[in-house]
C-alpha cells in the first residue's frame, strides 16, 4: 500500500506510519511527483489541489484534522473516493485548554486589566461565583462535547447547542432555532465549535449577537464563517465607546491569514490567534489513522463524511 502524507510535520508522520505499517510505502507530499503517483491513500491536512488531481487510484482519503470544509472545497477532489476525518484524536483536549483560557480571561477580568495596564490603572474587579457565569457551546460533535464537559468540570454551568437533539452529562443541551435563541439570552461567554456548512455560515449574525446579554464575550476556535465579522465589530463598539459585547477571543477568520489591515487586528478588546487552537497532535492521532488504513484495506465499513452535509 502506498500512502502520501501532507501536513506540517509530515516527516514525523511518515516515520510513525512507516514504523506502524512496515509493509507500506509512505511518502511525503514534497517527494518527487514520480514517487507520489499511484498512491492508495492520501492522509492530508489542507492538501494543495495538485496532490488530489495527480492521483488516479486512491482508495481513501484521511483528513488529518476535524473540519473537512477545506478539503471539500479543493478543486479536483475525486467524488467517488471515501473520506474519513479525525474524531477528537487529542484535539478535544487542546481545544478545551484554549476555550478554558478564554472563559477565564473574561471571567477573571484579564481583558480589563490589560486595558488598565496601558494607563497604569490599579483597579481590582470583583469576582462573581462561577455558578453565575454560564457558558454556551455551539456544536456538540466529538470536540464540542469534550469542550463542553471540560468547561462544566471547571465549575461553569454549560449550555450546549446542536442542530439535532443531543444529551451530555452535566450539560443542558438545547437544539433548533428556539434553543439557540434561548442559549444566547443566558450565557456570559459563547463558544463556537460548529463545522463550516451551508447551515452554519453566519450563524452568529447581527440579530443573534444582539440576543447575548450586555457585556457577554465571544470565543471562536471553530470556523471564521460562523460569525459575521462586521456584525461582531459593530457589537463590540470602538476604542472609546463600549458596545453591546465586551470582547472576543478569535482563532479563525473568514479569510486566513487574517489580512494585516483587518480591523479585528487593531481592536483593543479582541485577541487574535493564528488558527492554533487545536493542531493535530501526532501521538494522539496516529492510532486512529492506522486503524482507518487497516479498516480500508480489510474492506471494513467506516463512518465516512457526508460531502453534502459538509461534515
Ligand atoms: C481542524 C482545525 O479542523 O484544526 O482540525 O481547524
PDB file of C-alpha atoms and ligand atoms in Angstrom:
ATOM      1  CA  UNK A   1       0.000   0.000   0.000  1.00  0.00           C
ATOM      2  CA  UNK A   2       1.235   3.493  -0.806  1.00  0.00           C
ATOM      3  CA  UNK A   3       0.345   6.451   1.401  1.00  0.00           C
ATOM      4  CA  UNK A   4       1.047  10.105   0.616  1.00  0.00           C
ATOM      5  CA  UNK A   5       1.179  12.366   3.684  1.00  0.00           C
ATOM      6  CA  UNK A   6       0.655  16.121   3.649  1.00  0.00           C
ATOM      7  CA  UNK A   7       0.720  18.048   6.938  1.00  0.00           C
ATOM      8  CA  UNK A   8       3.127  20.492   8.612  1.00  0.00           C
ATOM      9  CA  UNK A   9       5.173  17.829  10.404  1.00  0.00           C
ATOM     10  CA  UNK A  10       4.906  15.352   7.506  1.00  0.00           C
ATOM     11  CA  UNK A  11       8.341  13.787   8.061  1.00  0.00           C
ATOM     12  CA  UNK A  12       7.342  12.778  11.605  1.00  0.00           C
ATOM     13  CA  UNK A  13       4.063  11.324  10.336  1.00  0.00           C
ATOM     14  CA  UNK A  14       5.962   9.449   7.643  1.00  0.00           C
ATOM     15  CA  UNK A  15       8.289   7.927  10.256  1.00  0.00           C
ATOM     16  CA  UNK A  16       5.421   6.975  12.594  1.00  0.00           C
ATOM     17  CA  UNK A  17       3.336   5.424   9.797  1.00  0.00           C
ATOM     18  CA  UNK A  18       6.316   3.536   8.353  1.00  0.00           C
ATOM     19  CA  UNK A  19       7.086   2.091  11.777  1.00  0.00           C
ATOM     20  CA  UNK A  20       3.480   1.005  12.397  1.00  0.00           C
ATOM     21  CA  UNK A  21       2.929  -0.309   8.859  1.00  0.00           C
ATOM     22  CA  UNK A  22       6.266  -1.739   7.660  1.00  0.00           C
ATOM     23  CA  UNK A  23       4.552  -3.203   4.590  1.00  0.00           C
ATOM     24  CA  UNK A  24       3.515   0.296   3.421  1.00  0.00           C
ATOM     25  CA  UNK A  25       5.419   2.806   1.303  1.00  0.00           C
ATOM     26  CA  UNK A  26       4.902   6.174   2.939  1.00  0.00           C
ATOM     27  CA  UNK A  27       5.943   9.300   1.041  1.00  0.00           C
ATOM     28  CA  UNK A  28       5.580  12.933   1.987  1.00  0.00           C
ATOM     29  CA  UNK A  29       3.965  15.423  -0.362  1.00  0.00           C
ATOM     30  CA  UNK A  30       7.308  17.078  -1.077  1.00  0.00           C
ATOM     31  CA  UNK A  31       8.713  13.852  -2.603  1.00  0.00           C
ATOM     32  CA  UNK A  32       9.231  13.963  -6.398  1.00  0.00           C
ATOM     33  CA  UNK A  33       5.943  13.570  -8.341  1.00  0.00           C
ATOM     34  CA  UNK A  34       7.146  10.219  -9.698  1.00  0.00           C
ATOM     35  CA  UNK A  35       7.322   8.802  -6.142  1.00  0.00           C
ATOM     36  CA  UNK A  36       3.916  10.191  -5.159  1.00  0.00           C
ATOM     37  CA  UNK A  37       1.921   8.828  -8.054  1.00  0.00           C
ATOM     38  CA  UNK A  38      -0.445   5.841  -7.835  1.00  0.00           C
ATOM     39  CA  UNK A  39      -0.976   6.195  -4.096  1.00  0.00           C
ATOM     40  CA  UNK A  40      -3.685   4.150  -2.410  1.00  0.00           C
ATOM     41  CA  UNK A  41      -4.312   6.645   0.368  1.00  0.00           C
ATOM     42  CA  UNK A  42      -3.852  10.334   0.955  1.00  0.00           C
ATOM     43  CA  UNK A  43      -3.516  11.350   4.618  1.00  0.00           C
ATOM     44  CA  UNK A  44      -3.618  15.121   4.491  1.00  0.00           C
ATOM     45  CA  UNK A  45      -4.389  18.404   6.172  1.00  0.00           C
ATOM     46  CA  UNK A  46      -5.027  21.274   3.725  1.00  0.00           C
ATOM     47  CA  UNK A  47      -3.633  19.422   0.724  1.00  0.00           C
ATOM     48  CA  UNK A  48      -2.957  21.543  -2.369  1.00  0.00           C
ATOM     49  CA  UNK A  49      -5.203  20.738  -5.350  1.00  0.00           C
ATOM     50  CA  UNK A  50      -2.419  19.146  -7.379  1.00  0.00           C
ATOM     51  CA  UNK A  51      -1.945  16.406  -4.773  1.00  0.00           C
ATOM     52  CA  UNK A  52      -5.519  15.291  -5.354  1.00  0.00           C
ATOM     53  CA  UNK A  53      -5.546  15.859  -9.088  1.00  0.00           C
ATOM     54  CA  UNK A  54      -2.431  13.780  -9.757  1.00  0.00           C
ATOM     55  CA  UNK A  55      -3.818  10.647  -8.094  1.00  0.00           C
ATOM     56  CA  UNK A  56      -5.642   8.117 -10.268  1.00  0.00           C
ATOM     57  CA  UNK A  57      -6.330   5.171  -7.960  1.00  0.00           C
ATOM     58  CA  UNK A  58      -6.981   6.471  -4.454  1.00  0.00           C
ATOM     59  CA  UNK A  59      -8.918   4.064  -2.232  1.00  0.00           C
ATOM     60  CA  UNK A  60      -9.434   6.531   0.596  1.00  0.00           C
ATOM     61  CA  UNK A  61      -8.625   9.980   1.930  1.00  0.00           C
ATOM     62  CA  UNK A  62      -7.896  10.565   5.606  1.00  0.00           C
ATOM     63  CA  UNK A  63      -8.450  14.184   6.623  1.00  0.00           C
ATOM     64  CA  UNK A  64      -5.791  14.870   9.253  1.00  0.00           C
ATOM     65  CA  UNK A  65      -7.998  17.364  11.067  1.00  0.00           C
ATOM     66  CA  UNK A  66     -11.546  17.675  12.352  1.00  0.00           C
ATOM     67  CA  UNK A  67     -13.070  20.058   9.789  1.00  0.00           C
ATOM     68  CA  UNK A  68     -13.457  18.890   6.198  1.00  0.00           C
ATOM     69  CA  UNK A  69     -14.513  22.269   4.746  1.00  0.00           C
ATOM     70  CA  UNK A  70     -11.088  22.976   3.228  1.00  0.00           C
ATOM     71  CA  UNK A  71     -10.847  19.503   1.692  1.00  0.00           C
ATOM     72  CA  UNK A  72     -14.364  19.657   0.267  1.00  0.00           C
ATOM     73  CA  UNK A  73     -13.554  22.966  -1.456  1.00  0.00           C
ATOM     74  CA  UNK A  74     -10.323  21.683  -3.005  1.00  0.00           C
ATOM     75  CA  UNK A  75     -10.641  21.591  -6.797  1.00  0.00           C
ATOM     76  CA  UNK A  76     -10.190  18.117  -8.224  1.00  0.00           C
ATOM     77  CA  UNK A  77     -11.398  16.267  -5.122  1.00  0.00           C
ATOM     78  CA  UNK A  78     -12.487  12.901  -6.574  1.00  0.00           C
ATOM     79  CA  UNK A  79     -16.197  12.392  -5.870  1.00  0.00           C
ATOM     80  CA  UNK A  80     -16.181   8.637  -5.505  1.00  0.00           C
ATOM     81  CA  UNK A  81     -13.283   8.278  -3.047  1.00  0.00           C
ATOM     82  CA  UNK A  82     -14.438   7.759   0.584  1.00  0.00           C
ATOM     83  CA  UNK A  83     -13.231  10.360   3.073  1.00  0.00           C
ATOM     84  CA  UNK A  84     -12.755   9.841   6.787  1.00  0.00           C
ATOM     85  CA  UNK A  85     -11.833  12.518   9.277  1.00  0.00           C
ATOM     86  CA  UNK A  86     -10.185  12.537  12.670  1.00  0.00           C
ATOM     87  CA  UNK A  87     -12.624  12.433  15.554  1.00  0.00           C
ATOM     88  CA  UNK A  88     -11.265  14.105  18.679  1.00  0.00           C
ATOM     89  CA  UNK A  89      -7.835  12.409  18.372  1.00  0.00           C
ATOM     90  CA  UNK A  90      -6.368  14.651  21.067  1.00  0.00           C
ATOM     91  CA  UNK A  91      -7.794  17.836  19.537  1.00  0.00           C
ATOM     92  CA  UNK A  92     -10.629  17.945  22.108  1.00  0.00           C
ATOM     93  CA  UNK A  93      -8.182  18.484  24.948  1.00  0.00           C
ATOM     94  CA  UNK A  94      -6.233  21.163  23.078  1.00  0.00           C
ATOM     95  CA  UNK A  95      -9.452  22.943  22.176  1.00  0.00           C
ATOM     96  CA  UNK A  96     -10.710  22.685  25.758  1.00  0.00           C
ATOM     97  CA  UNK A  97      -7.488  24.329  27.001  1.00  0.00           C
ATOM     98  CA  UNK A  98      -7.950  27.171  24.519  1.00  0.00           C
ATOM     99  CA  UNK A  99     -11.586  27.697  25.459  1.00  0.00           C
ATOM    100  CA  UNK A 100     -10.923  27.484  29.201  1.00  0.00           C
ATOM    101  CA  UNK A 101      -8.217  30.114  28.772  1.00  0.00           C
ATOM    102  CA  UNK A 102     -10.753  32.345  27.000  1.00  0.00           C
ATOM    103  CA  UNK A 103     -13.505  31.799  29.551  1.00  0.00           C
ATOM    104  CA  UNK A 104     -11.123  32.566  32.442  1.00  0.00           C
ATOM    105  CA  UNK A 105      -9.781  35.599  30.577  1.00  0.00           C
ATOM    106  CA  UNK A 106     -13.192  37.245  30.632  1.00  0.00           C
ATOM    107  CA  UNK A 107     -14.402  35.695  33.903  1.00  0.00           C
ATOM    108  CA  UNK A 108     -11.347  36.987  35.829  1.00  0.00           C
ATOM    109  CA  UNK A 109     -11.403  40.378  34.009  1.00  0.00           C
ATOM    110  CA  UNK A 110      -8.000  39.868  32.360  1.00  0.00           C
ATOM    111  CA  UNK A 111      -9.298  41.903  29.418  1.00  0.00           C
ATOM    112  CA  UNK A 112      -9.977  44.821  31.766  1.00  0.00           C
ATOM    113  CA  UNK A 113      -6.600  44.520  33.475  1.00  0.00           C
ATOM    114  CA  UNK A 114      -4.817  44.527  30.104  1.00  0.00           C
ATOM    115  CA  UNK A 115      -6.564  47.796  29.186  1.00  0.00           C
ATOM    116  CA  UNK A 116      -5.982  49.273  32.653  1.00  0.00           C
ATOM    117  CA  UNK A 117      -2.267  48.496  32.454  1.00  0.00           C
ATOM    118  CA  UNK A 118      -1.922  50.829  29.464  1.00  0.00           C
ATOM    119  CA  UNK A 119      -2.850  53.667  31.883  1.00  0.00           C
ATOM    120  CA  UNK A 120      -1.111  52.293  34.995  1.00  0.00           C
ATOM    121  CA  UNK A 121      -4.589  51.995  36.486  1.00  0.00           C
ATOM    122  CA  UNK A 122      -4.680  49.859  39.682  1.00  0.00           C
ATOM    123  CA  UNK A 123      -8.321  48.820  39.952  1.00  0.00           C
ATOM    124  CA  UNK A 124      -9.337  45.350  41.133  1.00  0.00           C
ATOM    125  CA  UNK A 125     -12.679  43.950  39.923  1.00  0.00           C
ATOM    126  CA  UNK A 126     -14.928  41.730  41.980  1.00  0.00           C
ATOM    127  CA  UNK A 127     -15.221  38.041  41.093  1.00  0.00           C
ATOM    128  CA  UNK A 128     -18.702  36.568  40.795  1.00  0.00           C
ATOM    129  CA  UNK A 129     -19.310  32.913  41.567  1.00  0.00           C
ATOM    130  CA  UNK A 130     -18.710  30.567  38.665  1.00  0.00           C
ATOM    131  CA  UNK A 131     -22.324  29.468  39.006  1.00  0.00           C
ATOM    132  CA  UNK A 132     -23.234  32.988  37.799  1.00  0.00           C
ATOM    133  CA  UNK A 133     -21.146  32.644  34.638  1.00  0.00           C
ATOM    134  CA  UNK A 134     -22.952  30.314  32.225  1.00  0.00           C
ATOM    135  CA  UNK A 135     -21.014  29.373  29.102  1.00  0.00           C
ATOM    136  CA  UNK A 136     -22.703  28.405  25.820  1.00  0.00           C
ATOM    137  CA  UNK A 137     -21.065  25.898  23.488  1.00  0.00           C
ATOM    138  CA  UNK A 138     -22.424  25.809  19.931  1.00  0.00           C
ATOM    139  CA  UNK A 139     -21.618  22.439  18.362  1.00  0.00           C
ATOM    140  CA  UNK A 140     -21.657  19.166  20.271  1.00  0.00           C
ATOM    141  CA  UNK A 141     -19.671  16.903  17.965  1.00  0.00           C
ATOM    142  CA  UNK A 142     -16.673  14.953  19.297  1.00  0.00           C
ATOM    143  CA  UNK A 143     -14.662  18.098  20.035  1.00  0.00           C
ATOM    144  CA  UNK A 144     -17.564  20.346  21.110  1.00  0.00           C
ATOM    145  CA  UNK A 145     -18.768  17.715  23.603  1.00  0.00           C
ATOM    146  CA  UNK A 146     -15.283  17.344  25.013  1.00  0.00           C
ATOM    147  CA  UNK A 147     -15.009  21.117  25.429  1.00  0.00           C
ATOM    148  CA  UNK A 148     -18.484  21.465  26.964  1.00  0.00           C
ATOM    149  CA  UNK A 149     -17.698  18.750  29.543  1.00  0.00           C
ATOM    150  CA  UNK A 150     -14.292  20.261  30.350  1.00  0.00           C
ATOM    151  CA  UNK A 151     -15.771  23.721  30.970  1.00  0.00           C
ATOM    152  CA  UNK A 152     -18.510  22.190  33.106  1.00  0.00           C
ATOM    153  CA  UNK A 153     -15.881  20.258  35.098  1.00  0.00           C
ATOM    154  CA  UNK A 154     -14.010  23.521  35.642  1.00  0.00           C
ATOM    155  CA  UNK A 155     -17.094  24.717  37.546  1.00  0.00           C
ATOM    156  CA  UNK A 156     -19.058  26.767  34.997  1.00  0.00           C
ATOM    157  CA  UNK A 157     -22.683  25.969  34.136  1.00  0.00           C
ATOM    158  CA  UNK A 158     -22.666  24.946  30.463  1.00  0.00           C
ATOM    159  CA  UNK A 159     -25.477  25.160  27.936  1.00  0.00           C
ATOM    160  CA  UNK A 160     -24.767  23.203  24.754  1.00  0.00           C
ATOM    161  CA  UNK A 161     -26.435  23.619  21.383  1.00  0.00           C
ATOM    162  CA  UNK A 162     -26.647  21.377  18.352  1.00  0.00           C
ATOM    163  CA  UNK A 163     -28.896  21.257  15.290  1.00  0.00           C
ATOM    164  CA  UNK A 164     -30.480  17.992  16.382  1.00  0.00           C
ATOM    165  CA  UNK A 165     -31.214  16.916  19.988  1.00  0.00           C
ATOM    166  CA  UNK A 166     -28.241  15.573  21.965  1.00  0.00           C
ATOM    167  CA  UNK A 167     -27.615  14.654  25.594  1.00  0.00           C
ATOM    168  CA  UNK A 168     -24.422  15.209  27.520  1.00  0.00           C
ATOM    169  CA  UNK A 169     -23.940  14.535  31.229  1.00  0.00           C
ATOM    170  CA  UNK A 170     -23.819  17.747  33.255  1.00  0.00           C
ATOM    171  CA  UNK A 171     -24.608  19.965  30.255  1.00  0.00           C
ATOM    172  CA  UNK A 172     -28.000  21.467  29.497  1.00  0.00           C
ATOM    173  CA  UNK A 173     -28.495  20.626  25.835  1.00  0.00           C
ATOM    174  CA  UNK A 174     -30.696  22.710  23.536  1.00  0.00           C
ATOM    175  CA  UNK A 175     -31.322  22.418  19.821  1.00  0.00           C
ATOM    176  CA  UNK A 176     -33.028  24.125  16.908  1.00  0.00           C
ATOM    177  CA  UNK A 177     -33.569  27.861  16.313  1.00  0.00           C
ATOM    178  CA  UNK A 178     -35.528  28.414  19.512  1.00  0.00           C
ATOM    179  CA  UNK A 179     -32.901  26.566  21.517  1.00  0.00           C
ATOM    180  CA  UNK A 180     -30.212  28.792  20.034  1.00  0.00           C
ATOM    181  CA  UNK A 181     -32.081  31.970  20.983  1.00  0.00           C
ATOM    182  CA  UNK A 182     -32.631  30.615  24.484  1.00  0.00           C
ATOM    183  CA  UNK A 183     -28.936  29.790  24.873  1.00  0.00           C
ATOM    184  CA  UNK A 184     -27.806  33.183  23.593  1.00  0.00           C
ATOM    185  CA  UNK A 185     -30.050  35.043  26.010  1.00  0.00           C
ATOM    186  CA  UNK A 186     -28.468  33.303  29.004  1.00  0.00           C
ATOM    187  CA  UNK A 187     -24.714  32.970  28.576  1.00  0.00           C
ATOM    188  CA  UNK A 188     -21.795  35.189  29.592  1.00  0.00           C
ATOM    189  CA  UNK A 189     -19.465  33.626  27.023  1.00  0.00           C
ATOM    190  CA  UNK A 190     -20.475  31.904  23.806  1.00  0.00           C
ATOM    191  CA  UNK A 191     -18.096  29.404  22.185  1.00  0.00           C
ATOM    192  CA  UNK A 192     -18.477  28.381  18.529  1.00  0.00           C
ATOM    193  CA  UNK A 193     -17.247  24.887  17.590  1.00  0.00           C
ATOM    194  CA  UNK A 194     -19.550  24.121  14.670  1.00  0.00           C
ATOM    195  CA  UNK A 195     -18.382  22.830  11.290  1.00  0.00           C
ATOM    196  CA  UNK A 196     -18.407  25.212   8.331  1.00  0.00           C
ATOM    197  CA  UNK A 197     -21.503  24.155   6.358  1.00  0.00           C
ATOM    198  CA  UNK A 198     -24.244  25.911   4.407  1.00  0.00           C
ATOM    199  CA  UNK A 199     -26.383  25.667   7.557  1.00  0.00           C
ATOM    200  CA  UNK A 200     -23.857  27.227   9.935  1.00  0.00           C
ATOM    201  CA  UNK A 201     -22.361  30.066   7.879  1.00  0.00           C
ATOM    202  CA  UNK A 202     -23.079  33.380   9.597  1.00  0.00           C
ATOM    203  CA  UNK A 203     -24.991  31.630  12.385  1.00  0.00           C
ATOM    204  CA  UNK A 204     -23.835  34.395  14.741  1.00  0.00           C
ATOM    205  CA  UNK A 205     -25.198  37.301  12.726  1.00  0.00           C
ATOM    206  CA  UNK A 206     -26.128  40.775  13.985  1.00  0.00           C
ATOM    207  CA  UNK A 207     -29.539  39.654  15.172  1.00  0.00           C
ATOM    208  CA  UNK A 208     -28.222  36.673  17.126  1.00  0.00           C
ATOM    209  CA  UNK A 209     -25.296  38.615  18.600  1.00  0.00           C
ATOM    210  CA  UNK A 210     -27.801  41.174  19.875  1.00  0.00           C
ATOM    211  CA  UNK A 211     -29.534  38.386  21.838  1.00  0.00           C
ATOM    212  CA  UNK A 212     -26.466  37.889  24.035  1.00  0.00           C
ATOM    213  CA  UNK A 213     -26.635  39.687  27.392  1.00  0.00           C
ATOM    214  CA  UNK A 214     -24.950  43.105  27.591  1.00  0.00           C
ATOM    215  CA  UNK A 215     -21.241  42.565  28.304  1.00  0.00           C
ATOM    216  CA  UNK A 216     -21.060  38.960  27.022  1.00  0.00           C
ATOM    217  CA  UNK A 217     -17.970  37.685  25.219  1.00  0.00           C
ATOM    218  CA  UNK A 218     -17.397  35.533  22.138  1.00  0.00           C
ATOM    219  CA  UNK A 219     -14.807  32.757  21.786  1.00  0.00           C
ATOM    220  CA  UNK A 220     -14.411  31.279  18.311  1.00  0.00           C
ATOM    221  CA  UNK A 221     -11.949  28.420  17.845  1.00  0.00           C
ATOM    222  CA  UNK A 222     -14.268  26.746  15.262  1.00  0.00           C
ATOM    223  CA  UNK A 223     -14.508  28.385  11.862  1.00  0.00           C
ATOM    224  CA  UNK A 224     -14.405  32.014  10.739  1.00  0.00           C
ATOM    225  CA  UNK A 225     -17.521  31.600   8.624  1.00  0.00           C
ATOM    226  CA  UNK A 226     -19.660  31.057  11.733  1.00  0.00           C
ATOM    227  CA  UNK A 227     -19.578  34.730  12.721  1.00  0.00           C
ATOM    228  CA  UNK A 228     -20.485  37.800  10.705  1.00  0.00           C
ATOM    229  CA  UNK A 229     -17.255  39.693  11.398  1.00  0.00           C
ATOM    230  CA  UNK A 230     -18.677  43.137  10.650  1.00  0.00           C
ATOM    231  CA  UNK A 231     -21.640  42.456  12.943  1.00  0.00           C
ATOM    232  CA  UNK A 232     -19.193  41.372  15.651  1.00  0.00           C
ATOM    233  CA  UNK A 233     -17.153  44.557  15.238  1.00  0.00           C
ATOM    234  CA  UNK A 234     -20.347  46.634  15.418  1.00  0.00           C
ATOM    235  CA  UNK A 235     -21.452  44.791  18.558  1.00  0.00           C
ATOM    236  CA  UNK A 236     -18.044  45.342  20.188  1.00  0.00           C
ATOM    237  CA  UNK A 237     -18.124  49.100  19.661  1.00  0.00           C
ATOM    238  CA  UNK A 238     -14.883  51.015  19.372  1.00  0.00           C
ATOM    239  CA  UNK A 239     -11.971  52.204  21.454  1.00  0.00           C
ATOM    240  CA  UNK A 240     -13.926  54.918  23.215  1.00  0.00           C
ATOM    241  CA  UNK A 241     -17.453  53.531  23.079  1.00  0.00           C
ATOM    242  CA  UNK A 242     -18.018  50.030  24.503  1.00  0.00           C
ATOM    243  CA  UNK A 243     -20.690  48.233  22.518  1.00  0.00           C
ATOM    244  CA  UNK A 244     -23.123  45.532  23.469  1.00  0.00           C
ATOM    245  CA  UNK A 245     -20.353  42.914  23.685  1.00  0.00           C
ATOM    246  CA  UNK A 246     -17.343  43.075  25.936  1.00  0.00           C
ATOM    247  CA  UNK A 247     -14.682  41.258  23.926  1.00  0.00           C
ATOM    248  CA  UNK A 248     -13.743  38.328  21.740  1.00  0.00           C
ATOM    249  CA  UNK A 249     -11.052  35.658  21.516  1.00  0.00           C
ATOM    250  CA  UNK A 250     -10.828  34.583  17.885  1.00  0.00           C
ATOM    251  CA  UNK A 251      -8.685  31.836  16.362  1.00  0.00           C
ATOM    252  CA  UNK A 252     -10.384  31.538  12.971  1.00  0.00           C
ATOM    253  CA  UNK A 253     -11.475  34.089  10.368  1.00  0.00           C
ATOM    254  CA  UNK A 254     -13.394  34.340   7.123  1.00  0.00           C
ATOM    255  CA  UNK A 255     -10.034  34.933   5.428  1.00  0.00           C
ATOM    256  CA  UNK A 256      -6.860  33.304   6.748  1.00  0.00           C
ATOM    257  CA  UNK A 257      -4.278  34.532   7.396  1.00  0.00           C
ATOM    258  CA  UNK A 258      -6.319  37.481   8.694  1.00  0.00           C
ATOM    259  CA  UNK A 259      -5.342  40.351   6.328  1.00  0.00           C
ATOM    260  CA  UNK A 260      -2.947  42.771   8.049  1.00  0.00           C
ATOM    261  CA  UNK A 261      -5.333  45.715   7.581  1.00  0.00           C
ATOM    262  CA  UNK A 262      -8.361  43.922   9.006  1.00  0.00           C
ATOM    263  CA  UNK A 263      -9.909  45.970  11.863  1.00  0.00           C
ATOM    264  CA  UNK A 264     -10.049  42.886  14.123  1.00  0.00           C
ATOM    265  CA  UNK A 265      -6.226  43.065  14.449  1.00  0.00           C
ATOM    266  CA  UNK A 266      -6.445  46.569  15.918  1.00  0.00           C
ATOM    267  CA  UNK A 267      -9.491  46.209  18.116  1.00  0.00           C
ATOM    268  CA  UNK A 268      -8.456  46.737  21.766  1.00  0.00           C
ATOM    269  CA  UNK A 269     -10.926  44.161  23.073  1.00  0.00           C
ATOM    270  CA  UNK A 270     -10.224  41.412  20.565  1.00  0.00           C
ATOM    271  CA  UNK A 271      -7.494  38.797  20.900  1.00  0.00           C
ATOM    272  CA  UNK A 272      -6.453  37.322  17.551  1.00  0.00           C
ATOM    273  CA  UNK A 273      -4.661  33.966  17.455  1.00  0.00           C
ATOM    274  CA  UNK A 274      -3.492  32.389  14.162  1.00  0.00           C
ATOM    275  CA  UNK A 275      -5.684  29.246  13.871  1.00  0.00           C
ATOM    276  CA  UNK A 276      -3.653  27.453  16.512  1.00  0.00           C
ATOM    277  CA  UNK A 277      -6.287  26.262  18.984  1.00  0.00           C
ATOM    278  CA  UNK A 278      -6.031  22.556  18.194  1.00  0.00           C
ATOM    279  CA  UNK A 279      -3.264  21.474  15.819  1.00  0.00           C
ATOM    280  CA  UNK A 280      -3.484  17.721  15.138  1.00  0.00           C
ATOM    281  CA  UNK A 281      -1.290  16.002  17.759  1.00  0.00           C
ATOM    282  CA  UNK A 282       0.575  13.171  16.045  1.00  0.00           C
ATOM    283  CA  UNK A 283       0.943  10.969  19.138  1.00  0.00           C
ATOM    284  CA  UNK A 284      -2.781  11.060  19.894  1.00  0.00           C
ATOM    285  CA  UNK A 285      -3.974  10.855  16.295  1.00  0.00           C
ATOM    286  CA  UNK A 286      -1.678   8.227  14.812  1.00  0.00           C
ATOM    287  CA  UNK A 287      -3.584   5.197  16.160  1.00  0.00           C
ATOM    288  CA  UNK A 288      -6.808   6.479  14.620  1.00  0.00           C
ATOM    289  CA  UNK A 289      -5.093   6.952  11.255  1.00  0.00           C
ATOM    290  CA  UNK A 290      -3.614   3.450  11.389  1.00  0.00           C
ATOM    291  CA  UNK A 291      -6.961   1.913  12.254  1.00  0.00           C
ATOM    292  CA  UNK A 292      -8.565   3.785   9.332  1.00  0.00           C
ATOM    293  CA  UNK A 293      -5.911   2.442   6.957  1.00  0.00           C
ATOM    294  CA  UNK A 294      -6.334  -1.112   8.251  1.00  0.00           C
ATOM    295  CA  UNK A 295     -10.114  -0.848   8.002  1.00  0.00           C
ATOM    296  CA  UNK A 296      -9.916   0.477   4.420  1.00  0.00           C
ATOM    297  CA  UNK A 297      -7.591  -2.375   3.476  1.00  0.00           C
ATOM    298  CA  UNK A 298      -9.781  -5.058   5.018  1.00  0.00           C
ATOM    299  CA  UNK A 299     -12.948  -3.644   3.469  1.00  0.00           C
ATOM    300  CA  UNK A 300     -14.489  -2.868   6.866  1.00  0.00           C
ATOM    301  CA  UNK A 301     -17.362  -0.389   6.885  1.00  0.00           C
ATOM    302  CA  UNK A 302     -16.175   3.028   8.015  1.00  0.00           C
ATOM    303  CA  UNK A 303     -18.077   6.139   9.057  1.00  0.00           C
ATOM    304  CA  UNK A 304     -17.194   8.372   6.137  1.00  0.00           C
ATOM    305  CA  UNK A 305     -18.024  12.042   5.883  1.00  0.00           C
ATOM    306  CA  UNK A 306     -21.105  13.199   4.031  1.00  0.00           C
ATOM    307  CA  UNK A 307     -19.928  15.770   1.449  1.00  0.00           C
ATOM    308  CA  UNK A 308     -23.474  17.169   1.067  1.00  0.00           C
ATOM    309  CA  UNK A 309     -23.837  17.819   4.779  1.00  0.00           C
ATOM    310  CA  UNK A 310     -20.243  19.126   4.949  1.00  0.00           C
ATOM    311  CA  UNK A 311     -19.066  17.068   7.940  1.00  0.00           C
TER     312      UNK A 311
HETATM  313  C1  LIG B   1      -9.292  21.231  12.300  1.00  0.00           C
HETATM  314  C2  LIG B   1      -8.599  22.505  12.530  1.00  0.00           C
HETATM  315  O1  LIG B   1     -10.377  21.230  11.690  1.00  0.00           O
HETATM  316  O2  LIG B   1      -7.503  22.486  13.161  1.00  0.00           O
HETATM  317  O3  LIG B   1      -8.772  20.182  12.712  1.00  0.00           O
HETATM  318  O4  LIG B   1      -9.071  23.558  12.093  1.00  0.00           O
END
